[in-house]
Amino acid sequence: MKNKLKEQAGTCLKFFLLTGIFIAAAIVFFSCQKSREQVFLKIGLPEEPRSMNIWLGTDANSRKILSLIYQPLFRRDPETLQMLPWLARENPIFDKKALTYTVKLRQAKWSDGSDFTSQDVLFTRRLFLDFKIPRYYSSWKIIKKIEAPDAHTIVFHLNGPSAIFMSRIMTAPIVSKKEWGKVAKEALRKKDSLRALQDHSVKMPIGTGPFAMVEYKKGTYIHMQKNPYFFGKGMKIGNHLLGPNVDDLLFSLYSTSEVAISALKNGNIDFYWWDIQPDYIKILKEQDNIDLYFNKKSALYYLGFNLRKPPFNDKVLRQVVATVINKEFILTRILQNFGTSMHSIVPSGNNLWYNPDVKKYGYGKDQDQRIKLSHEMLKKAGYSWEIPPVTEEGKIVKPSDIRLPSGKKMDKFIILTPLADYDPKRAFTGIMIQEWLRELGLPAFAESMDFNSLLDTVKGEREFDAFVMGYGKLGLDTDYLRSFFYSKNDVPQGLNMSGYNNPEFDRLADIQRTLIDTEKRKKIIWQMQKILSEDIPYLPLYNPHIIEAVFNKRFKGWLSKVDGIGNMWSLCVVKPK
């Protein structure tokens, strides 16, 4: 009997031991599952990416994904904006006499495990030139030839000194010869070779970046995992220790901002990778589980003039318009203080090149003072009215139509803007400019139109008076000043939309392109900004903040920079709480 009881007790003990082990194992398993879930970073996107083919996917949402896959030789530090070696191992060695840059490459691998070598760089350059790939072809023409002495050394031979070598050449994405070699060869046989290259379907892009594609379900989600071959893992570049510190990225697609904001508030996503509209700010500020980030953009929103014909071929009139426009009103009432007023074509957030000493027309004056000052400027230049906007006693009144210095009444002119559905800020700004100009007797009429039609009117037909437009993402290298205002670019579909022609500006624009010394180039860039602020082919108006929101319960360490926290650096350093 005793033996039987002992046997039963032993069986029970084994049962409880096994049960305890099972429960412990279950706890460990589910804890691991929970831990695993914590490093699954969920991001919302506002639209379907156009393509995973890097030569076609040039829209904002495609670039977000592709920027985590394809990498450049150098990348800008998010804080200082200085160039840092990325796929390059160290800063290039410049031979001033030979006009060569020697670049040493890191021992990196592609996401398929194959070696990244100098042959990939040579192949990428050949691709740019053979297919005349937009955004890269014109810049890479400054390269006379490239040599590869070994698998991890590249020597760039330049046609002449170039200030844009680092900012344009060294920041271009490098692609795998293994992935694109056969595709390029077949595309070159086609009549429209570029289109053939862009039409190539890419499902699993091969890159050297921190993440690699796992699955893309059109219209629903994109799943990425950290690239086990990422060269930067555990490396300190600049002041940033790189991860990635998350295993997976899950990008979900949202048809409207309202749905995405709701998902963010509920913790269904950790970050909505899009600019939050001010209407949502108050709601999000009330949420303890939401953090808001406000950053400057590298952007320009402006009033452009047609300098090819009256009335805006008169510089004084353009300066008057700059004086009477109330940028503080635009900032406080239209942008709701989520932005900054602009006085230079270069945004103030671009601390490498921004000149703070340009003319600030009407700055610090109230509207009555603006009108009085503008009236004096017009009167001095020969403009007149039957009833002027300011009486001899200094009282502001409703004026009659203004007369040109010739005595003829000024013809009515149109200020074109995008439709309010497309951009309410620009549409409302156009209406306010109309009202401010009418206070001086100027026959201004704001007219909104479809954006593509507006662009064709301004760039193609070039039949316009003035327009309100913007560049939502300017490059950080200010060579765009040359592109926008160089006289030779005043052609149909050219970037010089205003028809600006100033030989001194052209001369400086050419000089700055050849200056490798940053400080010398900066002095020229500052001069160019001063000339533009005097001549006003474009009147800079405002630069809205980029406003972003994150669900703060699971992750920390988002890295702010010009253009926001949505960037490759953030996704390399953000980590679970």
XYZ file of C-alpha atoms in Angstrom, residues 324-564:
241
model
C 2.988 96.077 -49.041
C 2.623 92.290 -48.579
C 2.194 91.467 -44.900
C 4.218 88.296 -44.320
C 3.442 88.384 -40.602
C -0.267 88.090 -41.449
C 0.481 85.102 -43.705
C 2.470 83.490 -40.900
C -0.047 84.046 -38.117
C -3.378 83.770 -39.943
C -2.725 81.412 -42.852
C 0.040 79.226 -41.395
C -1.320 79.588 -37.808
C 2.266 80.244 -36.665
C 3.392 76.818 -37.868
C 6.180 78.125 -40.064
C 8.520 81.046 -40.706
C 8.456 84.108 -42.936
C 11.000 84.030 -45.765
C 13.149 86.902 -47.004
C 15.807 85.014 -48.948
C 15.322 82.367 -51.622
C 17.475 80.106 -49.400
C 15.496 78.823 -46.363
C 16.775 79.860 -42.933
C 17.000 76.193 -41.892
C 19.836 75.716 -44.389
C 22.502 76.964 -41.993
C 25.303 76.212 -44.455
C 24.244 78.797 -47.051
C 21.475 81.049 -45.717
C 22.254 84.789 -45.748
C 20.392 86.543 -42.897
C 21.392 90.017 -44.139
C 19.217 90.301 -47.257
C 16.640 93.101 -47.625
C 13.474 92.589 -45.577
C 10.879 94.801 -47.252
C 8.295 96.240 -44.854
C 9.657 94.136 -41.981
C 8.439 95.288 -38.567
C 5.937 97.798 -39.996
C 2.160 97.747 -39.579
C -0.122 97.786 -42.610
C -0.671 101.563 -42.591
C 3.085 102.118 -42.561
C 3.493 99.666 -45.430
C 0.928 101.491 -47.528
C 2.499 104.890 -46.838
C 5.990 103.667 -47.672
C 4.754 101.923 -50.839
C 2.911 105.085 -51.887
C 6.092 107.137 -51.579
C 8.089 104.580 -53.607
C 5.495 104.589 -56.403
C 5.168 108.367 -56.461
C 8.947 108.772 -56.664
C 9.059 106.323 -59.611
C 6.459 108.379 -61.546
C 3.262 106.449 -60.822
C 0.159 108.549 -60.146
C -3.542 108.479 -59.175
C -6.505 110.810 -59.420
C -7.157 109.815 -55.813
C -3.892 108.581 -54.203
C -3.955 105.959 -51.413
C -2.499 108.466 -48.966
C -3.784 112.051 -48.715
C -1.554 115.060 -48.152
C -2.588 114.915 -44.496
C -1.303 111.344 -44.286
C -4.718 109.724 -44.152
C -5.148 106.340 -45.910
C -8.098 106.237 -48.300
C -9.436 104.041 -51.070
C -7.454 105.036 -54.175
C -8.454 105.328 -57.813
C -6.812 103.066 -60.391
C -3.086 103.630 -60.603
C -1.468 105.221 -63.662
C 1.878 104.167 -65.083
C 4.739 106.710 -65.357
C 3.588 107.159 -68.993
C 0.203 108.407 -67.727
C -1.673 105.349 -69.006
C -3.876 103.353 -66.643
C -2.300 100.082 -65.571
C -3.986 97.078 -67.186
C -5.482 94.529 -64.840
C -3.165 91.654 -64.027
C -3.747 88.102 -62.775
C -2.079 86.363 -59.833
C -2.329 82.633 -60.551
C -2.581 80.169 -57.662
C -3.302 76.454 -57.290
C -6.852 75.441 -56.402
C -7.779 75.561 -52.712
C -8.393 71.790 -52.763
C -4.773 71.308 -53.831
C -3.175 73.850 -51.482
C -5.440 76.139 -49.404
C -2.439 78.095 -48.072
C -1.269 79.199 -51.511
C -4.813 79.891 -52.724
C -5.638 82.086 -49.706
C -2.241 83.820 -49.928
C -3.046 84.801 -53.513
C -6.360 86.345 -52.431
C -4.678 88.331 -49.653
C -1.988 89.619 -52.033
C -4.779 90.773 -54.353
C -6.363 92.754 -51.493
C -3.093 94.336 -50.326
C -2.249 95.461 -53.852
C -5.698 96.942 -54.378
C -5.061 99.152 -51.349
C -2.498 100.898 -53.586
C -4.841 101.094 -56.576
C -3.168 98.190 -58.388
C -5.729 96.231 -60.498
C -4.831 92.798 -59.093
C -7.027 89.707 -59.530
C -6.254 86.324 -57.929
C -7.281 83.347 -60.028
C -6.935 79.708 -58.971
C -6.500 76.877 -61.458
C -5.560 73.225 -61.729
C -1.902 72.819 -60.757
C -0.784 71.116 -63.983
C -2.527 73.819 -66.038
C -0.853 76.487 -63.915
C 2.537 74.898 -64.470
C 1.979 74.686 -68.217
C 0.868 78.339 -68.345
C 3.943 79.519 -66.434
C 6.628 77.169 -67.798
C 5.308 76.258 -71.221
C 3.236 79.110 -72.612
C 4.940 81.743 -70.393
C 1.850 83.928 -70.753
C 1.203 85.175 -67.226
C 1.650 88.171 -64.932
C 2.382 86.647 -61.524
C 1.883 83.353 -59.711
C 2.091 81.814 -56.237
C 3.991 78.550 -56.223
C 6.345 76.540 -54.076
C 9.152 74.048 -53.917
C 8.268 71.680 -51.097
C 11.685 70.024 -51.019
C 14.717 72.005 -52.106
C 18.123 70.381 -52.174
C 20.514 71.511 -49.455
C 23.086 72.584 -52.029
C 22.135 76.066 -53.259
C 23.214 75.549 -56.855
C 19.449 75.672 -57.463
C 19.862 79.486 -57.383
C 21.698 79.154 -60.663
C 19.063 76.795 -62.068
C 16.159 79.096 -61.172
C 17.628 82.408 -62.335
C 20.391 81.755 -64.871
C 19.506 83.676 -68.051
C 20.177 80.689 -70.325
C 17.462 78.769 -68.489
C 14.845 81.266 -69.691
C 13.412 78.899 -72.303
C 10.038 77.124 -72.623
C 9.834 74.472 -69.874
C 13.044 75.925 -68.390
C 13.536 76.503 -64.667
C 13.956 80.275 -65.075
C 10.187 80.833 -65.056
C 10.354 84.566 -64.331
C 12.552 85.429 -67.321
C 15.232 86.934 -65.057
C 18.341 88.241 -66.832
C 21.203 89.800 -64.872
C 24.754 89.419 -66.310
C 26.360 89.977 -62.896
C 24.209 87.253 -61.342
C 25.105 84.893 -64.217
C 28.804 85.615 -63.675
C 28.605 84.827 -59.958
C 26.480 81.735 -60.634
C 29.199 80.388 -62.920
C 31.989 81.204 -60.453
C 30.344 79.486 -57.468
C 30.052 76.254 -59.445
C 33.855 76.036 -59.687
C 34.727 76.866 -56.068
C 35.751 73.879 -54.005
C 36.649 76.063 -51.007
C 33.385 76.205 -49.041
C 34.038 79.588 -47.405
C 34.873 81.268 -50.723
C 31.792 79.735 -52.301
C 29.650 80.852 -49.365
C 30.628 84.504 -49.960
C 29.502 84.228 -53.584
C 26.244 82.492 -52.613
C 25.558 85.276 -50.123
C 26.144 87.882 -52.872
C 23.731 86.051 -55.146
C 21.055 86.109 -52.442
C 21.535 89.869 -51.989
C 21.184 90.508 -55.727
C 17.985 88.463 -55.849
C 16.557 90.293 -52.844
C 17.195 93.582 -54.684
C 15.828 92.480 -58.084
C 13.004 90.223 -56.782
C 12.297 87.881 -59.697
C 10.696 85.761 -56.963
C 9.426 87.202 -53.698
C 9.950 84.606 -50.921
C 6.826 84.459 -48.744
C 6.851 81.652 -46.202
C 8.196 78.277 -45.235
C 5.719 76.053 -43.352
C 6.978 73.822 -40.592
C 6.916 70.117 -41.220
C 4.737 68.793 -38.402
C 4.992 65.103 -37.542
C 3.460 62.917 -34.854
C 4.483 59.653 -33.182
C 2.784 57.236 -30.796
C 5.187 57.501 -27.843
C 4.490 54.347 -25.830
C 6.709 51.875 -27.680
C 9.712 53.684 -29.234
C 12.105 56.522 -28.484
C 15.062 58.278 -30.066
C 13.528 59.893 -33.155
C 16.088 62.142 -34.760
C 14.990 65.617 -35.853
C 16.583 67.359 -38.831
C 15.671 69.795 -41.592
C 12.602 68.228 -43.251
C 11.588 66.335 -40.129
